[in-house]
Coordinates of C-alpha atoms and ligand atoms in Angstrom, one line a residue:
X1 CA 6.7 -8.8 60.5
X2 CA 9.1 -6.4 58.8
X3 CA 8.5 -8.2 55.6
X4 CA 4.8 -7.1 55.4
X5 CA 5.9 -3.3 56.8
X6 CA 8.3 -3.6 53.8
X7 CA 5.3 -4.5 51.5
X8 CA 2.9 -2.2 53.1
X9 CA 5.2 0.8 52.3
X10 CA 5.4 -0.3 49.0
X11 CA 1.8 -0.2 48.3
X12 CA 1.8 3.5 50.0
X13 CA 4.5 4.9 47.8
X14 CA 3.0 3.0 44.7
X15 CA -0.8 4.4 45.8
X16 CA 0.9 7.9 46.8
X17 CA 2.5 8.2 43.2
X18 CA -0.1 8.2 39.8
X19 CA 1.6 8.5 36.7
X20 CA 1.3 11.9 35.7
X21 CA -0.9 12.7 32.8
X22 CA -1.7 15.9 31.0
X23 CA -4.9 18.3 31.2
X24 CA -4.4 20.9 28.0
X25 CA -6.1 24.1 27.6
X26 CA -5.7 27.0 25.6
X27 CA -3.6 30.2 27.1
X28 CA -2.7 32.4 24.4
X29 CA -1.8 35.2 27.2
X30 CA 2.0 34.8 28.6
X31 CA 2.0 31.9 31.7
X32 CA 1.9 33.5 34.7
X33 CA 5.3 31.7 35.5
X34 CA 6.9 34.2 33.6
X35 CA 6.4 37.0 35.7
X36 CA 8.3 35.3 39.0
X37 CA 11.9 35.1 39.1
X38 CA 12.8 30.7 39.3
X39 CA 16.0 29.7 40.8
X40 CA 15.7 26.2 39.1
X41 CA 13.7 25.4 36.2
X42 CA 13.5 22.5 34.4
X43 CA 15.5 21.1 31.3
X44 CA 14.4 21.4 27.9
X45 CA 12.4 18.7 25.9
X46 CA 14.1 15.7 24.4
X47 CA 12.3 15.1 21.0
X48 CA 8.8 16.9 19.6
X49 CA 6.9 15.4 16.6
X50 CA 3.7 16.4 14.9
X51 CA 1.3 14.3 12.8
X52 CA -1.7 15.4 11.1
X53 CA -5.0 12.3 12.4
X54 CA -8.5 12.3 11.5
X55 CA -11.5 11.9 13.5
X56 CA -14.8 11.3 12.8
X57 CA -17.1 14.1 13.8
X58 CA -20.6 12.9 11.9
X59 CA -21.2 10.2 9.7
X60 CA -19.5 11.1 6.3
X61 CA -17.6 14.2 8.4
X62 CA -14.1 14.0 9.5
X63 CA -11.9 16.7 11.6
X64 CA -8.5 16.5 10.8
X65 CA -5.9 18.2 13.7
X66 CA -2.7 17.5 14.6
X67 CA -1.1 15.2 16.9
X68 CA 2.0 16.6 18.5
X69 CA 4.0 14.5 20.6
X70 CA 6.8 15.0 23.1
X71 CA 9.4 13.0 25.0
X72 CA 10.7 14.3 28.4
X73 CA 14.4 14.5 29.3
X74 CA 15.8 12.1 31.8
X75 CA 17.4 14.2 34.4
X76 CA 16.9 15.3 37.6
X77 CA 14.9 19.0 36.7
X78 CA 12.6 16.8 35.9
X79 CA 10.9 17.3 39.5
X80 CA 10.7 21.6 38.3
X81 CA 8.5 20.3 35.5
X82 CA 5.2 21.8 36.1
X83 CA 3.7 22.1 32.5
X84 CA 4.6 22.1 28.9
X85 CA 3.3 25.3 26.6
X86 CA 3.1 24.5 22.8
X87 CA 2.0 27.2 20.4
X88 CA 1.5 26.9 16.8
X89 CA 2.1 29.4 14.4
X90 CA 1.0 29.0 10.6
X91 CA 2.0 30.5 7.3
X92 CA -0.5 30.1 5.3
X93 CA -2.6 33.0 3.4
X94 CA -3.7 34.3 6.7
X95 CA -1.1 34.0 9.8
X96 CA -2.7 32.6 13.4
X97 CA -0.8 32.1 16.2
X98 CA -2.2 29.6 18.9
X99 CA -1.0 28.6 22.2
X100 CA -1.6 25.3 24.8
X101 CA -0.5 25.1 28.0
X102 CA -0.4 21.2 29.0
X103 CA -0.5 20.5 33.1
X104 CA 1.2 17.8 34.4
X105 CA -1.3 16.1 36.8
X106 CA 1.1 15.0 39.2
X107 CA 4.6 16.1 40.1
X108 CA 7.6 13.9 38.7
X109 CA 8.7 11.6 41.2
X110 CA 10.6 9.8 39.0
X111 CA 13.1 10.3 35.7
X112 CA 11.7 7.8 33.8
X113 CA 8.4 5.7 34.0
X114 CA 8.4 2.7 35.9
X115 CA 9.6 0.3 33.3
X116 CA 12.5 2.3 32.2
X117 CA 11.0 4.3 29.3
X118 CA 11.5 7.9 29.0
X119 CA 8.3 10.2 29.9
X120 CA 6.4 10.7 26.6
X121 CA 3.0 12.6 26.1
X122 CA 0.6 14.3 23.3
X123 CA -1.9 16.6 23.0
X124 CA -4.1 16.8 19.7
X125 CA -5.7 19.6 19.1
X126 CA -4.4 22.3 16.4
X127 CA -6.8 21.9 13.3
X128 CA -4.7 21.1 10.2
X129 CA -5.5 22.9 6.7
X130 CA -3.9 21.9 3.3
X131 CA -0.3 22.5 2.4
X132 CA 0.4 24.4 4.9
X133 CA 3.4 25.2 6.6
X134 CA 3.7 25.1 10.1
X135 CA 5.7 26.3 13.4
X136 CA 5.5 24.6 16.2
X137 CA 7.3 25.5 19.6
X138 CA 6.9 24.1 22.6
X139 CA 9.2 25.0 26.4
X140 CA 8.6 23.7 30.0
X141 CA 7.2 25.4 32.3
X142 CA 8.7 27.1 34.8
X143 CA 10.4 28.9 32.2
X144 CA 13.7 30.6 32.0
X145 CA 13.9 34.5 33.7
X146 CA 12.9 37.0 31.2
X147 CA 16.7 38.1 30.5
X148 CA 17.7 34.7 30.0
X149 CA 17.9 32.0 27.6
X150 CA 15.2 29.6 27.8
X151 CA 15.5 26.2 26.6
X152 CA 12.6 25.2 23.8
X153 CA 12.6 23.0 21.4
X154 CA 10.7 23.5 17.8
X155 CA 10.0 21.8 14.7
X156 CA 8.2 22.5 11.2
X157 CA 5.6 20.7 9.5
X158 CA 4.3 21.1 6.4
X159 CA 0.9 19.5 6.1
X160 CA 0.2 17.5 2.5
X161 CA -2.3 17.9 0.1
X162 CA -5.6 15.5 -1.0
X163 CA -3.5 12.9 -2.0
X164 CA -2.0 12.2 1.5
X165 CA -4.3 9.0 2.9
X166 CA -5.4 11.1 6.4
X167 CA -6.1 14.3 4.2
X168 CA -7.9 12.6 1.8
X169 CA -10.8 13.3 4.3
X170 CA -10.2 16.9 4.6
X171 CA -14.3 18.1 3.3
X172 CA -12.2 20.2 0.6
X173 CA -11.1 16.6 -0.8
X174 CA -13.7 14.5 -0.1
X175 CA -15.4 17.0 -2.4
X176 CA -12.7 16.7 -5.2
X177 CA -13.2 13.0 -5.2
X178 CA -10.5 11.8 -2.6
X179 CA -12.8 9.1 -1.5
X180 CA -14.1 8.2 -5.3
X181 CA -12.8 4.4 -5.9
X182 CA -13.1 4.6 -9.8
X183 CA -12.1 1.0 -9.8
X184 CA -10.9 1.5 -13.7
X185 CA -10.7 -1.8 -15.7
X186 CA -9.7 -1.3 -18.9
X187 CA -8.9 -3.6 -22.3
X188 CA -7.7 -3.7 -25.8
X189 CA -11.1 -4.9 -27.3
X190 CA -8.9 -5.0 -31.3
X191 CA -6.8 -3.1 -32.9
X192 CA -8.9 0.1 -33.0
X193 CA -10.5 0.6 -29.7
X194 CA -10.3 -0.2 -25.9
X195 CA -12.7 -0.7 -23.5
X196 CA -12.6 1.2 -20.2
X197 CA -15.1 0.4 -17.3
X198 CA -15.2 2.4 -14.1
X199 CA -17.6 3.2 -11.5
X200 CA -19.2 6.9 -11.7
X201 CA -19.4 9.1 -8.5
X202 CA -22.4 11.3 -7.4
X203 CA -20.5 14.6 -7.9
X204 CA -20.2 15.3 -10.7
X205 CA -21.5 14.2 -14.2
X206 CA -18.8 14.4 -16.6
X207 CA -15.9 12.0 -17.0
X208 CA -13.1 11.7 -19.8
X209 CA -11.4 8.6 -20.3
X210 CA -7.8 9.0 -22.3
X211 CA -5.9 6.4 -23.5
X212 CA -2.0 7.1 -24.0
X213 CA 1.7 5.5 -24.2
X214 CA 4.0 7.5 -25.6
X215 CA 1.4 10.0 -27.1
X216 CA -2.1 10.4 -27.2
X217 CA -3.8 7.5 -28.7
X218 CA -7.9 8.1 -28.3
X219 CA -10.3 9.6 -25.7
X220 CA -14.3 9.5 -25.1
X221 CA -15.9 11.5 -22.5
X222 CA -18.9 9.8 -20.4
X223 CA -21.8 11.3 -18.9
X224 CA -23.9 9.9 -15.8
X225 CA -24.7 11.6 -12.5
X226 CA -25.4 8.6 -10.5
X227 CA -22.7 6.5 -9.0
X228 CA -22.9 3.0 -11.2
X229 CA -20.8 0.9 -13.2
X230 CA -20.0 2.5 -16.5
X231 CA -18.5 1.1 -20.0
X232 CA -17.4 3.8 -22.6
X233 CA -15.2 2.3 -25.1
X234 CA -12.4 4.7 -26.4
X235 CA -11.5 4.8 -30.1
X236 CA -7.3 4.4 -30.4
X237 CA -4.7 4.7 -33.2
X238 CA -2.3 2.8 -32.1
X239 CA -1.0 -0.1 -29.8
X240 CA -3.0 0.1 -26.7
X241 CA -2.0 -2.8 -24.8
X242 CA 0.0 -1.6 -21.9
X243 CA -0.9 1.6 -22.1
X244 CA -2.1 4.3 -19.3
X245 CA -5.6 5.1 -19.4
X246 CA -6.3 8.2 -17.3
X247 CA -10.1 9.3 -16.0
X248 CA -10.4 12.9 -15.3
X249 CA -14.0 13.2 -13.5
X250 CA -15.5 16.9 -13.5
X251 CA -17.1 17.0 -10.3
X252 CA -18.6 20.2 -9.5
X253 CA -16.8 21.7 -6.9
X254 CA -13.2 21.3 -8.3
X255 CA -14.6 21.6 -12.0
X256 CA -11.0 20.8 -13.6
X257 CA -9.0 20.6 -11.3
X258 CA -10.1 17.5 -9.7
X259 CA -7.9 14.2 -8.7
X260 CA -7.3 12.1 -11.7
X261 CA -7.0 8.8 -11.8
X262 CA -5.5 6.1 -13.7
X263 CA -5.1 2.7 -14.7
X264 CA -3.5 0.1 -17.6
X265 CA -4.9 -1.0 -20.3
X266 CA -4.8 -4.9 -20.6
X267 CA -6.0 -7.6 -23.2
X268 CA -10.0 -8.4 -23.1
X269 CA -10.9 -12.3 -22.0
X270 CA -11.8 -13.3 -24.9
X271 CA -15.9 -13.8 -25.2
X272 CA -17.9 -16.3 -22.7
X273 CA -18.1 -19.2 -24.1
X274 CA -21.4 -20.1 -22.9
X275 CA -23.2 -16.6 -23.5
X276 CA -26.6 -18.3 -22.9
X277 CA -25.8 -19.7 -19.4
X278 CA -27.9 -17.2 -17.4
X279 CA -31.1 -18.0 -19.5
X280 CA -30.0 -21.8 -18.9
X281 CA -29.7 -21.4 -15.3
X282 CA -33.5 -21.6 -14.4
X283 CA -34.3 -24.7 -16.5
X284 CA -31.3 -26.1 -15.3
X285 CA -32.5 -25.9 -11.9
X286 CA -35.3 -27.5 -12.4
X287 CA -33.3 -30.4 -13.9
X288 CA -30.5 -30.1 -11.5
X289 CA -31.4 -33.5 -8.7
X290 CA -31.8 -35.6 -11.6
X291 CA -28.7 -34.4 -13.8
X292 CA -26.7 -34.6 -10.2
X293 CA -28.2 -38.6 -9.7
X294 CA -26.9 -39.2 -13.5
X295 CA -23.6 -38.0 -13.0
X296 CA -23.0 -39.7 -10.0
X297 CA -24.0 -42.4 -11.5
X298 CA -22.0 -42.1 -14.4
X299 CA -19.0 -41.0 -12.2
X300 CA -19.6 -44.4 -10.0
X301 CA -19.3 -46.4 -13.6
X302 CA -16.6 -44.4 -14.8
X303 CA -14.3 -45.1 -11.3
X304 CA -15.5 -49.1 -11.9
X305 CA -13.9 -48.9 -15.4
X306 CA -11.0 -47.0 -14.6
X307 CA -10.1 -49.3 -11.7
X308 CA -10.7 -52.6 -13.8
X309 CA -8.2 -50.8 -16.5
X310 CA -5.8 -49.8 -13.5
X311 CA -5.4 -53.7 -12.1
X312 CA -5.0 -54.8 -15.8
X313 CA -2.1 -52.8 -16.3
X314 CA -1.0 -53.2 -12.8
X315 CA 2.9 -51.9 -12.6
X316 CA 3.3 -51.6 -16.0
X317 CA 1.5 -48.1 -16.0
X318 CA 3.5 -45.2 -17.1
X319 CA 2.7 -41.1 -16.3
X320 CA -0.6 -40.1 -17.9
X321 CA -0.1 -38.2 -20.8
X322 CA -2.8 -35.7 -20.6
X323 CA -3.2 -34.9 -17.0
X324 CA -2.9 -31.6 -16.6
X325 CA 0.5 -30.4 -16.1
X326 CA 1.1 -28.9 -12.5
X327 CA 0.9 -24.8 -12.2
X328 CA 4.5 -23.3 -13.0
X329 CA 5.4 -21.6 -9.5
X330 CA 6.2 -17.8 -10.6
X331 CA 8.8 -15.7 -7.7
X332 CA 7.9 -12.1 -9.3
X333 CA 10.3 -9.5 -8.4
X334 CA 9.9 -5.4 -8.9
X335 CA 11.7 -2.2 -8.3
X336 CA 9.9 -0.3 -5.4
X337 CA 9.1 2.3 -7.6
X338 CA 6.9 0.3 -9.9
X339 CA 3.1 1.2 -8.6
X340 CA 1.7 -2.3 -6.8
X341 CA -1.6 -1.3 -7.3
X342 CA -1.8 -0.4 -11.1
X343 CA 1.2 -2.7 -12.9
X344 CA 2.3 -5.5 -10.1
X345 CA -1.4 -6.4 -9.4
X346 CA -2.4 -6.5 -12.7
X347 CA 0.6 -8.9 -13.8
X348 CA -0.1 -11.2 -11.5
X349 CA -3.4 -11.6 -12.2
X350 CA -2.5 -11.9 -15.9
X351 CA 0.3 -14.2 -14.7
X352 CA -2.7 -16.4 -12.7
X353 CA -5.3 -16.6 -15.0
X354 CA -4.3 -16.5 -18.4
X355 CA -0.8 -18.7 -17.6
X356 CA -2.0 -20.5 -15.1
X357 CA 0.9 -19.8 -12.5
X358 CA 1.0 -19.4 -9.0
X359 CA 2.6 -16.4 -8.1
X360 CA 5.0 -15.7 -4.8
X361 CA 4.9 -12.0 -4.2
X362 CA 6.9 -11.1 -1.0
X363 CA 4.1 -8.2 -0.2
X364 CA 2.1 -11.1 0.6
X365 CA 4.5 -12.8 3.4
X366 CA 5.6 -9.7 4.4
X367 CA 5.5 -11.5 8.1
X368 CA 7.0 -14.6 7.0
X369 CA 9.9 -12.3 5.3
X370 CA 10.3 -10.4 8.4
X371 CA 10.6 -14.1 9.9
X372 CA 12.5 -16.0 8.0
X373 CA 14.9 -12.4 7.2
X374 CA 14.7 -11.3 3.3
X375 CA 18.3 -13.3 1.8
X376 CA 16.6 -16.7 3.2
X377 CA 13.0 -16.0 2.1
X378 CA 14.2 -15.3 -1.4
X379 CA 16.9 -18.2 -1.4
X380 CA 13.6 -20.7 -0.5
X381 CA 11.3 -18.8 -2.6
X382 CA 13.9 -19.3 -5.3
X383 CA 14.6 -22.8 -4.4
X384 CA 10.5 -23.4 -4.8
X385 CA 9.9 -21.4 -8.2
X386 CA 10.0 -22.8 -11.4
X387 CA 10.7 -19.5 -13.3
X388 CA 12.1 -16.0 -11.3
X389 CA 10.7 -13.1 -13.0
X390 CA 12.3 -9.7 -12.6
X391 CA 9.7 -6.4 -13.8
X392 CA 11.5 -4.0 -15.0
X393 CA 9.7 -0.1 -14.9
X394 CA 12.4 0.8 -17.8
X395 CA 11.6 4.2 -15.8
X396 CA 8.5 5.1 -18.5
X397 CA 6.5 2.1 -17.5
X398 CA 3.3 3.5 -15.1
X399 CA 5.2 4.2 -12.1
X400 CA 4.1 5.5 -8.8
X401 CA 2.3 9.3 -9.4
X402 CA 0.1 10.8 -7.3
X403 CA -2.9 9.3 -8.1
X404 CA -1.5 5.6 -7.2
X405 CA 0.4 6.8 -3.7
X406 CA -2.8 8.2 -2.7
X407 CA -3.8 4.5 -1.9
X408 CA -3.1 3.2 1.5
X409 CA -1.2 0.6 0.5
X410 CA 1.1 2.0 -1.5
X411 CA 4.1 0.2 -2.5
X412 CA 6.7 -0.7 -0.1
X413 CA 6.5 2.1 2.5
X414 CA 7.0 -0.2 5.5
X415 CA 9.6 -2.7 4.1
X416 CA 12.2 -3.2 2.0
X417 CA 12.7 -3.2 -1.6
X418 CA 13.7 -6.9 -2.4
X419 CA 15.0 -6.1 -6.0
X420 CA 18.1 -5.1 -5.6
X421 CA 18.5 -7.8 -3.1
X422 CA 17.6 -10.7 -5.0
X423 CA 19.2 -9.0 -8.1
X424 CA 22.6 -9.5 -5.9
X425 CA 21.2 -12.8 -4.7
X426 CA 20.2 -14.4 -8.1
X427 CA 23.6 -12.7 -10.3
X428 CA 26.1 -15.6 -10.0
X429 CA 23.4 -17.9 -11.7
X430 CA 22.8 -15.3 -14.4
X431 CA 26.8 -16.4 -15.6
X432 CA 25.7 -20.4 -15.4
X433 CA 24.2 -21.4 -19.0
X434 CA 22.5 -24.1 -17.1
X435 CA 21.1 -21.7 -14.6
X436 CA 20.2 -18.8 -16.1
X437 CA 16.8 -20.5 -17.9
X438 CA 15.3 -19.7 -14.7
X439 CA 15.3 -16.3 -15.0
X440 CA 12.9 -14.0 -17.0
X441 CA 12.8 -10.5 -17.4
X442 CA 9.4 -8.7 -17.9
X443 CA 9.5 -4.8 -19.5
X444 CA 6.6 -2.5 -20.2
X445 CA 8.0 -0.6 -23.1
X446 CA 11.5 -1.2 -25.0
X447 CA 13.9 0.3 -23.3
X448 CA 17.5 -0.3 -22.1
X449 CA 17.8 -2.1 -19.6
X450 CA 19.3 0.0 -16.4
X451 CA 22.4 0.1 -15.9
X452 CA 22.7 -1.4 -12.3
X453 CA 21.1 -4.3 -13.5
X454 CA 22.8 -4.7 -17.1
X455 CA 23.4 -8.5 -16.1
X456 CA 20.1 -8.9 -16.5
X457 CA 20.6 -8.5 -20.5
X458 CA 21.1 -12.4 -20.9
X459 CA 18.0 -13.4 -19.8
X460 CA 14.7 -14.1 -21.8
X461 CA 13.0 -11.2 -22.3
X462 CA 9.6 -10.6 -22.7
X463 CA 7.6 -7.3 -23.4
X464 CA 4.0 -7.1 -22.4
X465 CA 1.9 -7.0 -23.3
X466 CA 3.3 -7.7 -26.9
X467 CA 5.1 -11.3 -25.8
X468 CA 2.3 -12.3 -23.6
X469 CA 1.2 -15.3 -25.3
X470 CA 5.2 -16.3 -25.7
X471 CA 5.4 -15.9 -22.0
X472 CA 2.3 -17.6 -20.9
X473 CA 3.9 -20.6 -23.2
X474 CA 7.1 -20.6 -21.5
X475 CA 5.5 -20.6 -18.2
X476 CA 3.3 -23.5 -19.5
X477 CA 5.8 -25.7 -20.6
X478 CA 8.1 -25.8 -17.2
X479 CA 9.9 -29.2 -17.2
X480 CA 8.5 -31.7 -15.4
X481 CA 9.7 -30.9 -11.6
X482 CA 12.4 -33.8 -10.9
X483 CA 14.3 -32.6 -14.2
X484 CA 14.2 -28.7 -13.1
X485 CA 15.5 -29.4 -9.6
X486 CA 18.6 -31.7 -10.1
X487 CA 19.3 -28.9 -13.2
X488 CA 18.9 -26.1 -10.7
X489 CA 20.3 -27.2 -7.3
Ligands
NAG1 C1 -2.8 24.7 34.5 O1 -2.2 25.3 35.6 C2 -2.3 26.8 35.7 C3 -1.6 27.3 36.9 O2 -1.8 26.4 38.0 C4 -3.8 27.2 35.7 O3 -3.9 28.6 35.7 C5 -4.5 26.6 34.5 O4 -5.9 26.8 34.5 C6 -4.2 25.1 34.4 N1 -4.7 24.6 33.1 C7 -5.4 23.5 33.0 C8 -5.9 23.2 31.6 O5 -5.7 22.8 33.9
NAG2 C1 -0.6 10.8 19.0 O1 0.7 10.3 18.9 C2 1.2 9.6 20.1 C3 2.6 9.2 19.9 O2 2.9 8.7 18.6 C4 0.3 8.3 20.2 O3 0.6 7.6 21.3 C5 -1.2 8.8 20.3 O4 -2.0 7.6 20.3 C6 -1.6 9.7 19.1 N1 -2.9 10.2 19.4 C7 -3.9 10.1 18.4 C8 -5.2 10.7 18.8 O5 -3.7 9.6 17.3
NAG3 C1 11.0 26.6 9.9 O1 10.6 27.4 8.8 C2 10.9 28.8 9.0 C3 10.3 29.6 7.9 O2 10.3 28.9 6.7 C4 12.4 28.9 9.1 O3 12.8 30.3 9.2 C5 13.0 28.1 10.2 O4 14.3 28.1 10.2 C6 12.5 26.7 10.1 N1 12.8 26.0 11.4 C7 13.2 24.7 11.5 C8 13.4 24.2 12.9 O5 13.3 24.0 10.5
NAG4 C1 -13.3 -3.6 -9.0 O1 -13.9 -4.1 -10.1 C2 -13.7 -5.5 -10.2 C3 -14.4 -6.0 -11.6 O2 -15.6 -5.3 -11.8 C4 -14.3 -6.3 -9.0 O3 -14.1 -7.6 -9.1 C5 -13.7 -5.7 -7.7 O4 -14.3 -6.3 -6.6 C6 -13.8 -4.2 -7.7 N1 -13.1 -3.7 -6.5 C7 -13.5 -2.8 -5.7 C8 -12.6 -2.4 -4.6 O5 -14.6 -2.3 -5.8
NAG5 C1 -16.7 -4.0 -18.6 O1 -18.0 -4.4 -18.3 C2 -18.6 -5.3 -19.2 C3 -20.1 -5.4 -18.8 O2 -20.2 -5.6 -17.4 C4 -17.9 -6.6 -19.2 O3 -18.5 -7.5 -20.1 C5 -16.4 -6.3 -19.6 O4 -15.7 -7.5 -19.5 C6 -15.8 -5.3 -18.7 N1 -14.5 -4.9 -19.3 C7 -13.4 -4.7 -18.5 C8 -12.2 -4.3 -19.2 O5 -13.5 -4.8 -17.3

């Protein structure tokens, strides 16, 4: 019986108390709380944040406002708390000056919520403009009396340009080409020119393409108004592999001053071996059931033949010589500030197709690093590898600039830079003669090697793309697995 009162008054209290929420509306006017003397007023706010958030208004149309975010204090004034008032102030060409009053929808019958957490609410509404700077206040209400000092917290925010990934959907930017995916590809065709291909964007119809390293080496300027895949190839006078090539499109509304982008030059595949394959692919159809019946035939005759020769030899039967020799396992480490997108990607592509390597890049087992914690993921990884490369930026290699951050997954933003770490990690082999073979380093452009990491001085060194082939034959010839581990472990 006084168990299921007990209950019952539970289920009251529980029904009788919502969790508050906010209703916002503009009130640019001074709250009418002001003009009535309060005996006890709440406290002030414990933390306020702002952060600028798109949303899509029509199909290729996006607002962009800002969400500001506030945390209650845990005390007892908490139960004065009728509404928060946030005004924004701007300093930009023009000031404004805009105020929202934010009702709590329910009094506070408690300091925290329910679970323990401390009250926390937004509003999003203030429209955000281009670098701009931004006040932002915000007090409870009831406030303060008019001769006293009221409690209010405030914060500054300076909103980023195009190159920020939420206000690359500003119109102003979309405009300039914020969206444009150039997707630039780009290769040293010989000595005297490179080959740059890149998709074209409908607004504009101009595009230069310039090639440099250390100084300019060539540049050709495309035309095409339609968005398609374009090939210009750029006349150089100098070493082009590894260089920068950088697209600056003239669109029409920021003429030039529009986004540019860039990429790497790299070394062209070298020509198809079978050119005439597409022209063959229709007779081949036609041919294709009975070629398939011959070769399964011949593949039946060949496994007959091969297991008649296999019970011949029975035990005696050493390794093949010429079966392909397994793919050397590559752990590539890099500096944070070397761009993903632009050098890391591209070397590990090069890495897996023209070495045939398998690469371990801890941005792809981010969750098995956060797992396994980074100084055991790299000690396995390590463990596993057959080489441990370390890509050095040498600071003039292509390193993050705006063009690359603008990408949303730019380079280690949410975790941790691993270089230094494995650098600590991997030194006391660096001293072991029978060790250090492991270890490669891979530079863009001769340089010194940086001081913090001088130890790696002692290791094979390769410079791309000059050493490539070197590499790609030292990566090739990794002893055969049982030898490596015993000299390794
Ligand atoms: C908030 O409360 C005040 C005072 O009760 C009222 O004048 C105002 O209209 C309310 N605002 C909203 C958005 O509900
Ligand atoms: C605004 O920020 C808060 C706190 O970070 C978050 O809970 C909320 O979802 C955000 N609102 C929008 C529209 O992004
Ligand atoms: C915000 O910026 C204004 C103007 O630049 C400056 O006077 C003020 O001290 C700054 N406030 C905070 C909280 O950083
Ligand atoms: C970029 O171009 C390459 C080669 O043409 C293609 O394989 C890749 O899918 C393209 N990527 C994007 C994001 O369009
Ligand atoms: C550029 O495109 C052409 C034609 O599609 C292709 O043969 C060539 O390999 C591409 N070059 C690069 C560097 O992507």
């Amino acid at each position: 019986m006084s168990l299921s009162l007990l209950s019952l008054a539970a289920l009251c209290w529980g029904a009788a108390s919502p969790e508050p929420t906010v209703q916002c509306g503009s009130e640019n006017e001074l709250s009418p709380e002001w003009k009535v003397q309060h005996t006890l007023i709440p406290g002030d706010l414990r933390d306020l944040r702002v952060e600028p958030v798109k949303a899509r208004v029509a199909p290729e149309e996006y607002s962009l406002r800002m969400n500001i975010s506030w945390i209650l204090r845990a005390d007892a004034s908490i139960c004065f708390l009728k509404a928060t008032k946030i005004c924004v102030t701007s300093h930009s060409n023009s000031h404004t000056f805009s105020c929202v009053r934010c009702n709590y929808t329910e009094a506070f019958q408690q300091q925290t919520r329910p679970l323990g957490s401390k009250w926390a609410f937004s509003y999003t509404g203030f429209p955000v403009e281009l670098n701009t700077v931004y006040f932002i206040g915000a007090h409870n209400i009831p406030p303060a009396n008019m001769d006293e000092d009221g409690p209010s917290l405030s914060v500054n925010f300076t909103s980023p340009g195009c190159l920020d990934h939420i206000m690359k959907y500003k119109k102003k930017c979309i405009e300039a080409g914020s969206l444009w995916d150039p997707n630039i590809t780009a290769c040293k065709r010989d000595e005297k020119t490179v080959e740059v291909n890149f998709t074209t964007s409908s607004l504009g119809d101009r595009y230069m393409a310039l090639i440099q390293s250390s100084g300019l080496l060539g540049l050709s300027t495309v035309r095409e108004s339609k968005p398609t895949r374009t090939s210009v190839v750029v006349p150089v006078s100098g070493e082009s592999e590894g260089a920068v090539v950088q697209l600056t499109p003239y669109f029409h509304t920021c003429r030039h001053d529009c986004i540019r982008r860039r990429g790497m030059v790299g070394r062209c595949l070298p020509a198809s071996l079978h050119p005439s394959l597409d022209s063959n692919r229709r007779v081949l159809g036609s041919w294709l059931p009975l070629l398939l019946a011959l070769l399964a035939a011949a593949w039946m005759l060949a496994v007959g033949i091969w297991l008649l020769k296999q019970h011949e030899r029975t035990k005696k039967a050493s390794f093949p010589a010429n079966t392909l020799l397994p793919r050397a396992k590559v752990l590539l480490v890099y500096p944070s500030e070397i761009c993903f997108q632009h050098t890391v990607r591209f070397f590990t592509e090069f890495l897996q197709h023209h070495c045939r390597s398998e690469v371990i890049l801890g941005k792809w087992q981010k969750k098995k690093i956060a797992e396994m914690g980074p100084v055991q993921w790299l000690t396995t990884q390590k463990r596993a590898a057959d080489k441990v490369i370390f890509l050095l930026s040498n600071g003039a290699s292509p390193t993050c600039n705006g063009a690359c951050g603008e990408s949303e997954d730019s380079p280690w933003k949410d975790s941790q830079d691993l270089f230094p770490l494995a650098f600590t990690l991997f030194c006391s082999d660096l001293t072991n003669q029978t060790r250090l073979h492991k270890y490669v380093v891979v530079y863009f452009r001769e340089a010194d090697t940086e001081e913090d990491y001088s130890a790696l001085n002692v290791c094979a060194k390769y410079h791309l793309m000059k050493d490539a082939s070197a590499l790609c034959r030292e990566l090739r010839h990794i002893k055969p697995p049982g030898e490596a581990v015993t000299s390794l472990l």
